[in-house]
Coordinates of C-alpha atoms in Angstrom, one line a residue:
Chain A
M1 CA 0.1 -0.3 0.1
R2 CA 2.5 2.4 0.8
I3 CA 4.8 1.3 -2.4
F4 CA 1.6 2.5 -4.3
K5 CA 0.7 5.4 -2.6
S6 CA 4.7 6.7 -3.2
G7 CA 3.9 5.8 -6.9
W8 CA 0.9 7.8 -7.5
Q9 CA 2.3 10.2 -5.5
D10 CA 4.8 10.9 -7.6
I11 CA 2.4 10.8 -10.5
F12 CA -0.1 12.7 -9.0
A13 CA 2.1 15.1 -8.5
A14 CA 3.6 15.5 -12.0
F15 CA 0.1 15.9 -13.3
K16 CA -0.5 19.0 -10.7
R17 CA 2.9 20.6 -12.8
Y18 CA 1.5 20.2 -16.1
E19 CA 2.8 23.5 -17.2
L20 CA 6.4 22.4 -17.4
A21 CA 5.6 18.7 -19.1
G22 CA 3.6 21.4 -21.6
V23 CA 6.7 23.7 -21.2
L24 CA 9.3 21.2 -22.1
G25 CA 7.5 19.6 -24.3
W26 CA 7.1 22.3 -26.9
Q27 CA 10.8 23.4 -26.2
D28 CA 11.4 19.8 -27.8
I29 CA 9.5 20.9 -31.2
R30 CA 10.4 24.5 -31.0
Q31 CA 14.3 22.8 -30.9
R32 CA 13.8 20.2 -33.6
Y33 CA 12.6 22.7 -36.3
R34 CA 14.0 25.9 -34.6
R35 CA 15.8 27.4 -38.5
S36 CA 13.1 25.5 -41.1
S37 CA 10.6 28.0 -42.5
L38 CA 8.0 25.6 -42.8
G39 CA 8.9 24.2 -38.5
P40 CA 6.7 21.3 -37.3
F41 CA 4.6 21.1 -41.0
W42 CA 7.8 19.4 -41.9
I43 CA 6.4 16.5 -39.9
T44 CA 3.1 16.7 -42.2
I45 CA 4.5 16.9 -45.0
S46 CA 6.9 13.7 -44.9
M47 CA 4.2 11.6 -43.5
G48 CA 2.0 12.6 -46.4
V49 CA 4.6 11.4 -49.1
L50 CA 4.8 8.1 -47.0
I51 CA 1.0 7.4 -47.5
G52 CA 0.5 8.6 -50.7
A53 CA 4.2 5.9 -51.3
L54 CA 2.4 3.4 -49.4
G55 CA -1.1 3.8 -50.3
L56 CA 0.0 3.5 -54.0
V57 CA 1.9 0.3 -53.5
F58 CA 0.3 -1.8 -51.1
G59 CA -3.6 -0.5 -52.7
N60 CA -2.8 -1.6 -55.8
L61 CA -0.8 -5.2 -54.3
F62 CA -3.9 -5.6 -52.7
D63 CA -6.5 -4.8 -55.3
T64 CA -8.3 -2.6 -52.9
P65 CA -10.3 0.6 -53.9
M66 CA -8.1 4.0 -53.2
K67 CA -11.4 5.4 -51.6
E68 CA -11.5 2.3 -49.1
F69 CA -7.8 1.7 -48.5
L70 CA -6.3 5.5 -48.4
P71 CA -8.3 6.6 -45.3
F72 CA -8.0 3.3 -43.7
L73 CA -3.9 3.8 -44.0
T74 CA -3.9 7.3 -43.4
V75 CA -5.3 7.3 -39.7
G76 CA -3.4 3.4 -39.1
L77 CA 0.1 5.1 -39.8
I78 CA -0.5 8.1 -38.2
L79 CA -2.0 6.4 -35.2
W80 CA 0.9 3.7 -35.2
T81 CA 3.3 6.6 -35.2
L82 CA 2.3 8.1 -32.3
I83 CA 2.6 4.5 -30.5
T84 CA 5.5 3.8 -31.4
T85 CA 7.6 7.5 -31.2
I86 CA 5.6 6.9 -27.5
L87 CA 7.0 4.1 -26.7
T88 CA 10.8 4.4 -27.8
E89 CA 11.2 8.0 -26.7
G90 CA 9.5 6.8 -23.3
C91 CA 12.1 4.1 -23.3
T92 CA 14.3 7.1 -23.2
G93 CA 12.7 9.4 -21.2
F94 CA 14.5 9.5 -17.7
T95 CA 18.3 8.5 -19.8
V96 CA 17.7 11.7 -22.0
A97 CA 16.5 14.0 -18.6
E98 CA 19.7 12.7 -16.9
A99 CA 20.8 16.4 -16.3
I100 CA 17.6 18.0 -14.9
I101 CA 17.0 14.6 -12.3
K102 CA 20.3 14.9 -11.1
Q103 CA 20.3 18.5 -10.5
I104 CA 16.2 19.8 -9.4
S105 CA 13.5 17.2 -7.1
L106 CA 10.7 17.0 -9.9
P107 CA 7.8 14.5 -9.9
L108 CA 10.1 12.1 -12.2
F109 CA 6.6 11.4 -14.3
T110 CA 7.2 14.5 -15.6
H111 CA 9.6 13.5 -17.9
I112 CA 7.4 10.7 -19.3
L113 CA 4.2 13.5 -19.1
R114 CA 7.0 15.4 -21.9
V115 CA 7.5 12.9 -24.3
I116 CA 3.8 11.7 -24.3
W117 CA 3.1 16.1 -25.1
R118 CA 5.2 16.3 -27.3
N119 CA 4.3 13.2 -29.5
L120 CA 0.5 14.4 -29.4
I121 CA 1.8 17.8 -30.8
I122 CA 3.3 16.0 -33.3
F123 CA 0.0 13.9 -34.1
G124 CA -1.6 16.9 -34.1
H125 CA 0.5 18.3 -37.1
N126 CA -0.2 14.9 -38.7
I127 CA -3.5 14.2 -38.3
V128 CA -4.0 17.5 -41.0
I129 CA -3.9 14.7 -43.7
Y130 CA -7.4 13.0 -42.4
P131 CA -9.7 15.8 -43.6
L132 CA -7.7 16.3 -46.5
V133 CA -8.0 13.3 -47.8
L134 CA -11.4 12.7 -47.1
L135 CA -11.1 16.2 -49.0
V136 CA -9.3 14.3 -52.3
F137 CA -12.0 11.4 -52.2
W138 CA -14.9 13.7 -51.4
L139 CA -15.9 11.4 -48.4
P140 CA -18.4 12.4 -45.3
L141 CA -17.0 13.0 -41.8
R142 CA -19.5 11.0 -40.2
P143 CA -21.0 11.2 -36.8
S144 CA -19.4 8.3 -35.4
A145 CA -16.1 9.5 -35.8
A146 CA -16.5 12.0 -32.2
L147 CA -16.2 8.6 -30.7
S148 CA -12.6 8.5 -31.9
V149 CA -12.0 11.0 -29.3
V150 CA -13.2 9.2 -26.3
G151 CA -10.6 6.1 -28.0
L152 CA -8.0 8.2 -28.1
V153 CA -8.1 9.7 -24.8
L154 CA -8.1 5.5 -23.9
L155 CA -5.1 5.1 -26.4
M156 CA -2.7 7.3 -24.3
I157 CA -4.0 6.3 -21.0
N158 CA -2.6 3.0 -22.0
L159 CA 0.1 4.1 -24.0
S160 CA 1.5 6.1 -21.1
W161 CA 1.7 2.8 -18.7
I162 CA 3.9 1.5 -21.3
A163 CA 5.8 3.9 -21.4
L164 CA 6.6 4.7 -18.1
L165 CA 7.3 1.0 -17.4
L166 CA 9.5 0.8 -20.1
G167 CA 11.5 4.5 -18.8
V168 CA 12.2 2.8 -15.5
L169 CA 13.4 -0.5 -16.8
C170 CA 15.4 1.1 -19.9
T171 CA 17.2 3.2 -17.0
R172 CA 18.6 0.5 -15.6
Y173 CA 19.0 -2.1 -18.2
R174 CA 20.2 0.3 -21.8
D175 CA 19.8 -2.2 -23.9
I176 CA 16.3 -2.8 -23.5
P177 CA 15.5 0.3 -26.0
Q178 CA 17.0 -1.5 -29.3
I179 CA 14.7 -4.8 -28.0
V180 CA 11.6 -2.8 -28.0
S181 CA 12.2 -0.9 -31.4
N182 CA 12.5 -3.9 -32.7
L183 CA 9.5 -5.8 -31.4
L184 CA 7.5 -2.2 -32.9
Q185 CA 9.1 -3.1 -35.9
V186 CA 7.5 -6.5 -35.9
C187 CA 4.2 -5.8 -34.6
F188 CA 3.8 -3.1 -37.4
Y189 CA 3.8 -5.9 -39.7
L190 CA 1.5 -7.9 -37.4
T191 CA -1.0 -5.2 -37.2
P192 CA -3.9 -4.1 -39.7
I193 CA -2.0 -1.1 -40.7
I194 CA -0.9 -1.4 -44.2
W195 CA -3.2 -4.5 -44.8
M196 CA -6.9 -4.4 -44.3
P197 CA -8.4 -7.3 -41.7
H198 CA -10.9 -8.3 -43.9
L199 CA -8.2 -10.1 -46.2
L200 CA -7.4 -12.5 -43.1
P201 CA -8.4 -16.0 -43.5
K202 CA -10.9 -16.5 -41.1
R203 CA -7.9 -18.9 -38.7
A204 CA -5.4 -16.7 -38.8
S205 CA -7.5 -13.7 -38.1
L206 CA -7.7 -15.0 -34.4
L207 CA -3.8 -14.7 -33.7
L208 CA -3.2 -11.6 -35.4
L209 CA -5.9 -9.3 -34.2
D210 CA -7.8 -11.1 -31.5
A211 CA -4.4 -11.8 -29.4
N212 CA -2.8 -8.6 -30.6
P213 CA -3.5 -5.7 -28.2
F214 CA -2.0 -3.1 -30.6
F215 CA -4.9 -3.7 -33.1
H216 CA -7.4 -3.0 -30.4
L217 CA -5.9 0.1 -29.4
I218 CA -5.2 1.1 -32.9
E219 CA -9.3 -0.2 -33.5
I220 CA -10.6 2.2 -31.0
V221 CA -9.4 5.3 -32.8
R222 CA -9.6 4.2 -35.9
A223 CA -12.9 2.3 -36.5
P224 CA -15.4 5.2 -35.6
L225 CA -13.4 7.5 -38.0
M226 CA -14.0 4.5 -41.0
G227 CA -17.8 5.0 -40.1
T228 CA -18.2 1.2 -38.2
L229 CA -18.2 1.4 -34.5
P230 CA -15.4 -0.6 -32.2
S231 CA -16.2 -4.1 -31.0
A232 CA -17.2 -4.7 -27.5
V233 CA -14.0 -7.0 -27.3
N234 CA -11.8 -3.9 -28.8
W235 CA -13.2 -1.6 -25.7
L236 CA -12.9 -4.3 -23.5
V237 CA -9.4 -5.3 -23.7
C238 CA -8.5 -1.2 -24.2
I239 CA -10.3 -0.7 -20.5
L240 CA -9.0 -4.0 -18.7
L241 CA -5.6 -3.1 -20.4
A242 CA -5.4 0.5 -19.1
L243 CA -6.6 -0.8 -15.8
V244 CA -4.1 -3.8 -15.1
G245 CA -1.3 -1.9 -17.3
W246 CA -1.9 1.3 -14.3
G247 CA -2.0 -0.7 -11.5
V248 CA 1.4 -2.9 -11.7
T249 CA 2.9 0.0 -13.1
I250 CA 1.9 2.3 -10.1
L251 CA 3.2 -0.5 -7.6
F252 CA 6.7 -1.3 -9.8
Y253 CA 7.5 2.5 -10.4
G254 CA 6.3 2.9 -6.6
R255 CA 8.8 0.0 -5.5
F256 CA 12.2 1.7 -8.2
R257 CA 11.0 5.4 -8.1
S258 CA 13.0 6.6 -5.8
R259 CA 16.2 4.0 -7.6
I260 CA 15.9 5.9 -11.0
A261 CA 18.2 9.0 -9.9
Y262 CA 21.4 6.2 -8.8
W263 CA 20.5 4.2 -12.1
L264 CA 21.1 7.5 -14.2
Chain B
M1 CA 8.9 26.1 11.2
T2 CA 11.8 25.7 9.1
H3 CA 14.5 22.4 9.7
I4 CA 16.6 19.6 7.7
R5 CA 16.7 16.6 10.0
M6 CA 19.2 13.4 9.1
N7 CA 19.7 10.5 11.0
N8 CA 21.8 8.0 10.2
V9 CA 21.4 8.9 6.3
C10 CA 23.5 6.7 4.2
V11 CA 23.8 6.8 0.3
D12 CA 25.4 4.1 -2.0
F13 CA 26.0 4.0 -5.7
P14 CA 25.6 1.2 -8.0
I15 CA 28.0 1.1 -9.9
Y16 CA 27.4 -1.2 -13.0
N17 CA 29.7 -3.1 -15.6
T18 CA 32.3 -2.7 -13.1
T19 CA 33.2 -6.0 -12.5
G20 CA 36.6 -5.8 -10.9
R21 CA 36.6 -5.7 -7.2
S22 CA 39.5 -7.3 -5.3
L23 CA 43.0 -4.7 -5.7
K24 CA 41.1 -2.1 -8.2
N25 CA 38.9 -1.6 -5.4
Q26 CA 41.9 -1.1 -2.5
L27 CA 43.4 1.4 -5.2
M28 CA 40.2 3.7 -5.6
Q29 CA 39.6 3.7 -2.0
A30 CA 43.3 5.5 -1.5
A31 CA 43.1 7.9 -4.8
T32 CA 39.2 8.9 -4.2
G33 CA 36.7 10.0 -1.6
G34 CA 34.4 7.4 -1.7
R35 CA 34.5 4.2 0.5
M36 CA 34.0 1.1 -2.1
G37 CA 32.4 -2.1 -1.3
S38 CA 30.0 -4.3 -3.0
N39 CA 26.9 -6.0 -1.8
E40 CA 25.4 -9.7 -2.0
Q41 CA 24.8 -9.6 -6.1
G42 CA 28.9 -8.6 -6.7
R43 CA 28.1 -5.6 -7.8
V44 CA 30.4 -3.0 -7.0
V45 CA 28.7 0.0 -4.7
V46 CA 30.8 3.3 -3.9
R47 CA 29.0 4.2 -0.4
A48 CA 28.8 8.1 -0.5
L49 CA 27.5 9.2 2.3
Q50 CA 28.2 7.1 5.8
S51 CA 25.4 7.3 8.5
I52 CA 24.9 10.6 8.7
S53 CA 22.5 12.2 11.4
L54 CA 22.7 16.3 11.4
E55 CA 19.5 18.3 12.6
F56 CA 19.6 21.9 10.7
K57 CA 17.2 24.8 12.3
E58 CA 16.1 28.4 11.4
G59 CA 19.2 30.8 11.1
D60 CA 21.7 28.0 10.7
R61 CA 24.3 29.2 8.1
V62 CA 26.1 25.8 7.7
G63 CA 29.2 25.5 5.2
V64 CA 30.3 21.9 3.9
V65 CA 33.2 21.7 3.7
G66 CA 36.3 18.3 2.9
R67 CA 38.2 17.6 0.2
N68 CA 37.4 16.3 -3.6
G69 CA 34.9 13.3 -3.1
A70 CA 34.1 13.5 0.7
G71 CA 30.5 14.3 -0.4
K72 CA 30.0 17.3 -0.3
S73 CA 27.2 17.6 -2.8
T74 CA 25.5 14.1 -2.5
L75 CA 25.0 15.2 1.1
L76 CA 23.3 19.0 -0.7
R77 CA 21.1 16.6 -3.6
V78 CA 19.9 14.4 -0.9
I79 CA 19.1 17.0 1.0
S80 CA 17.6 18.4 -2.2
G81 CA 15.3 15.4 -2.9
V82 CA 17.4 14.0 -5.8
Y83 CA 18.7 11.1 -3.7
E84 CA 16.4 9.1 -1.6
P85 CA 18.8 7.9 1.1
I86 CA 19.2 4.0 0.8
E87 CA 19.4 3.4 4.7
G88 CA 18.5 6.4 7.4
F89 CA 15.5 8.7 7.3
L90 CA 15.5 12.7 6.3
E91 CA 13.3 15.4 7.1
V92 CA 12.5 18.6 5.7
Q93 CA 10.6 21.0 6.5
G94 CA 10.3 24.0 4.0
K95 CA 10.6 25.4 0.6
I96 CA 14.3 24.3 -0.8
T97 CA 15.7 26.6 -3.8
S98 CA 19.2 24.8 -5.2
M99 CA 21.2 27.6 -7.0
I100 CA 23.8 25.1 -8.0
D101 CA 23.4 25.0 -11.9
L102 CA 21.9 28.2 -12.6
S103 CA 21.9 28.0 -16.3
L104 CA 20.5 23.7 -16.4
G105 CA 17.8 23.8 -18.8
M106 CA 18.8 26.5 -20.9
D107 CA 18.3 26.7 -24.7
G108 CA 21.0 28.0 -27.1
E109 CA 18.7 28.7 -29.6
A110 CA 16.0 29.8 -28.0
T111 CA 15.6 33.6 -27.3
G112 CA 16.1 35.1 -24.0
V113 CA 12.2 35.5 -23.2
E114 CA 12.2 31.7 -24.5
N115 CA 14.6 31.0 -22.1
I116 CA 12.9 33.0 -19.1
Y117 CA 9.7 30.5 -19.1
L118 CA 11.8 27.7 -19.6
R119 CA 14.1 27.8 -16.9
G120 CA 11.0 29.6 -14.7
A121 CA 9.4 26.5 -15.8
L122 CA 11.7 24.3 -14.2
L123 CA 12.5 26.3 -11.4
G124 CA 8.7 26.0 -10.7
F125 CA 7.3 29.3 -11.4
H126 CA 3.7 29.6 -13.2
R127 CA 3.9 31.5 -16.9
Q128 CA 1.6 34.3 -16.0
W129 CA 3.5 35.3 -12.7
L130 CA 6.9 35.0 -14.9
S131 CA 5.4 37.6 -17.7
S132 CA 4.7 40.0 -15.3
K133 CA 8.5 39.5 -13.9
I134 CA 10.3 39.9 -17.4
S135 CA 10.8 43.1 -17.4
D136 CA 12.4 43.3 -14.0
I137 CA 14.8 40.1 -15.1
V138 CA 15.7 42.5 -18.8
D139 CA 16.7 45.3 -16.7
F140 CA 18.5 43.6 -13.7
A141 CA 20.3 41.3 -16.1
G142 CA 20.8 44.6 -18.6
L143 CA 19.9 42.8 -21.4
G144 CA 17.7 45.1 -23.1
D145 CA 17.2 44.7 -26.9
F146 CA 19.4 41.1 -26.4
I147 CA 16.2 39.5 -25.1
R148 CA 14.6 39.1 -28.3
M149 CA 18.0 37.4 -29.5
P150 CA 19.1 33.4 -29.4
L151 CA 21.0 32.8 -26.4
R152 CA 24.0 31.6 -28.5
T153 CA 24.6 35.3 -29.5
Y154 CA 25.1 35.9 -25.7
S155 CA 28.6 35.9 -24.0
T156 CA 29.3 33.7 -21.4
G157 CA 29.2 36.4 -19.0
M158 CA 25.5 37.5 -20.1
Q159 CA 23.9 34.3 -20.2
M160 CA 25.0 33.7 -16.7
R161 CA 23.7 37.3 -15.8
L162 CA 20.0 36.1 -17.4
A163 CA 20.3 32.8 -15.6
F164 CA 21.4 34.7 -12.5
S165 CA 18.8 37.5 -12.6
I166 CA 16.3 34.0 -13.1
A167 CA 17.4 32.0 -9.9
T168 CA 17.4 35.0 -7.7
L169 CA 13.9 35.7 -8.4
V170 CA 12.2 34.6 -5.3
Q171 CA 13.0 34.6 -2.0
P172 CA 14.1 30.9 -1.2
E173 CA 13.4 29.2 2.8
I174 CA 16.1 26.5 2.2
L175 CA 19.0 27.8 -0.3
L176 CA 21.3 25.3 -1.0
M177 CA 24.9 26.6 -2.6
D178 CA 27.9 25.1 -4.2
E179 CA 30.8 27.4 -3.9
W180 CA 29.4 31.1 -4.0
L181 CA 28.1 33.0 -6.7
T182 CA 30.0 35.3 -8.4
V183 CA 28.7 36.7 -11.8
G184 CA 29.4 39.3 -15.0
D185 CA 31.5 42.0 -15.5
A186 CA 32.8 44.2 -12.4
D187 CA 28.9 46.8 -12.6
F188 CA 27.1 43.3 -12.5
K189 CA 29.0 41.8 -10.0
E190 CA 28.4 44.4 -7.5
K191 CA 25.0 44.4 -8.0
A192 CA 24.7 40.8 -8.0
Q193 CA 26.3 40.8 -4.8
Q194 CA 24.3 42.5 -3.1
R195 CA 21.4 40.5 -4.0
L196 CA 22.6 37.6 -3.3
H197 CA 23.7 38.8 0.5
E198 CA 20.2 39.6 0.5
I199 CA 18.6 36.9 -0.7
V200 CA 21.2 34.7 2.1
Q201 CA 20.2 36.7 5.2
K202 CA 16.4 36.6 4.4
S203 CA 16.6 32.4 3.8
S204 CA 16.4 30.7 7.0
I205 CA 18.6 28.1 6.5
L206 CA 22.0 27.8 4.3
I207 CA 23.8 25.2 3.3
I208 CA 27.1 25.6 1.4
A209 CA 29.3 23.4 0.3
T210 CA 33.3 25.0 -0.5
H211 CA 36.6 25.3 -0.2
S212 CA 37.5 28.4 0.9
P213 CA 38.0 29.1 4.8
E214 CA 37.3 32.4 4.2
L215 CA 33.2 32.1 2.9
V216 CA 33.1 30.0 5.9
K217 CA 34.3 32.4 8.1
T218 CA 32.2 35.6 7.0
I219 CA 29.0 33.9 6.0
C220 CA 28.6 30.5 7.9
N221 CA 27.9 30.0 11.7
R222 CA 28.5 26.0 11.7
T223 CA 30.7 23.6 9.4
V224 CA 30.0 20.4 8.7
R225 CA 33.5 18.5 7.7
L226 CA 33.0 15.8 5.8
D227 CA 35.7 12.9 4.8
R228 CA 34.9 9.7 2.5
G229 CA 31.2 10.1 2.9
A230 CA 31.2 10.3 7.0
V231 CA 30.9 13.4 9.4
I232 CA 34.3 13.6 11.0
A233 CA 33.5 17.1 12.7
M234 CA 31.0 20.1 13.5

């Protein structure tokens, strides 16, 4: 109980000082794009080019109409980018903040919040592409799309605990980031992002869809945008994942939080 | 009531990727400050602070002295909350301000104003409050229109002046310092010293790590002498 409280208090304190995480996150974006004229919209452009190229290749390969495939790919790829960057940058969340951690006593979760906020800003720049794609194919934005906001919140709740857990582990064991980025790369192909789920034969879908947490996490945001509703299983998996994940992470964090400064 | 109480505080630093123990440990022990040993998993640990029991109360001006590696900075960091003691108990009552690395978190590409917000956020100031203080900071640092320029265009002295002006915005209760601060050219130095003395005077506890006996004599009313992580004299 004491461990749980110590972990929870730090996280709560970090949220109370959200302003700091906000300033640091914005600063990261500014720093990256300081001397370019387009600034962070370079992210949008490179994402747009990637979507266009992948759409052309895989849309033809799978013989799916572009009108159907491209919006699917756009949302999937943008969400996947959000997921992978938060997780890989979460791994180094504490190690790159070493100078600050060793000098000022702050709630350590602030450094994870900074990573999350920074990537949400990038996501905000990327998602601009989606309405453009709709416009090109003259597709309507369906009312169900509003539900994807709820999905996004649930996704972020899940990503936060994974990033925090990875951040602590990677501070102690410095070779984990490589393993994580490798696994994520594999998951990219295992998850329906560049291929559509209905292309799968029935038996394979059990393994690649239902047993794949990334599928559920993406689906709760993507499905409402595609005009369908996420299944009850999708919601259930994501909610359970959030509850169990946060429970375990707070305990783990409470136990090892004070060691982070020593491990750096 | 502002106070700091430490009871049997110990701090161990684990050193990973170090497999060698034995002779190397002995040699290192002679050459540097910390006591080295290794814990049950065979991992090398450096004992940086050994059973520190100290109590500071309002009005204390503490000079922490000792050789390099004696544990002075570690002691300051334990008090500031960066390192939680491995053993023992630490109680701090009062808001701690650490004036150790004044330019921590500043960004060369960002303008002076942006750096004020950045540094200010790290120090725990709110944006709105900072906005109202900007002209004060710029005036005190004597930066004029340079405040709209990127920090990398500043001279080292100008950067330090800005950092100092931000750090000394509020009156700390417990002030931690690593050596006395001297910033800027002759004109600024005088102004800065005046402000620093004022802050030190108004703070309820000052803890300063230093190698200067004169400083201890003029400012401090207590001394803590550390050697190899332990208090050897008070």
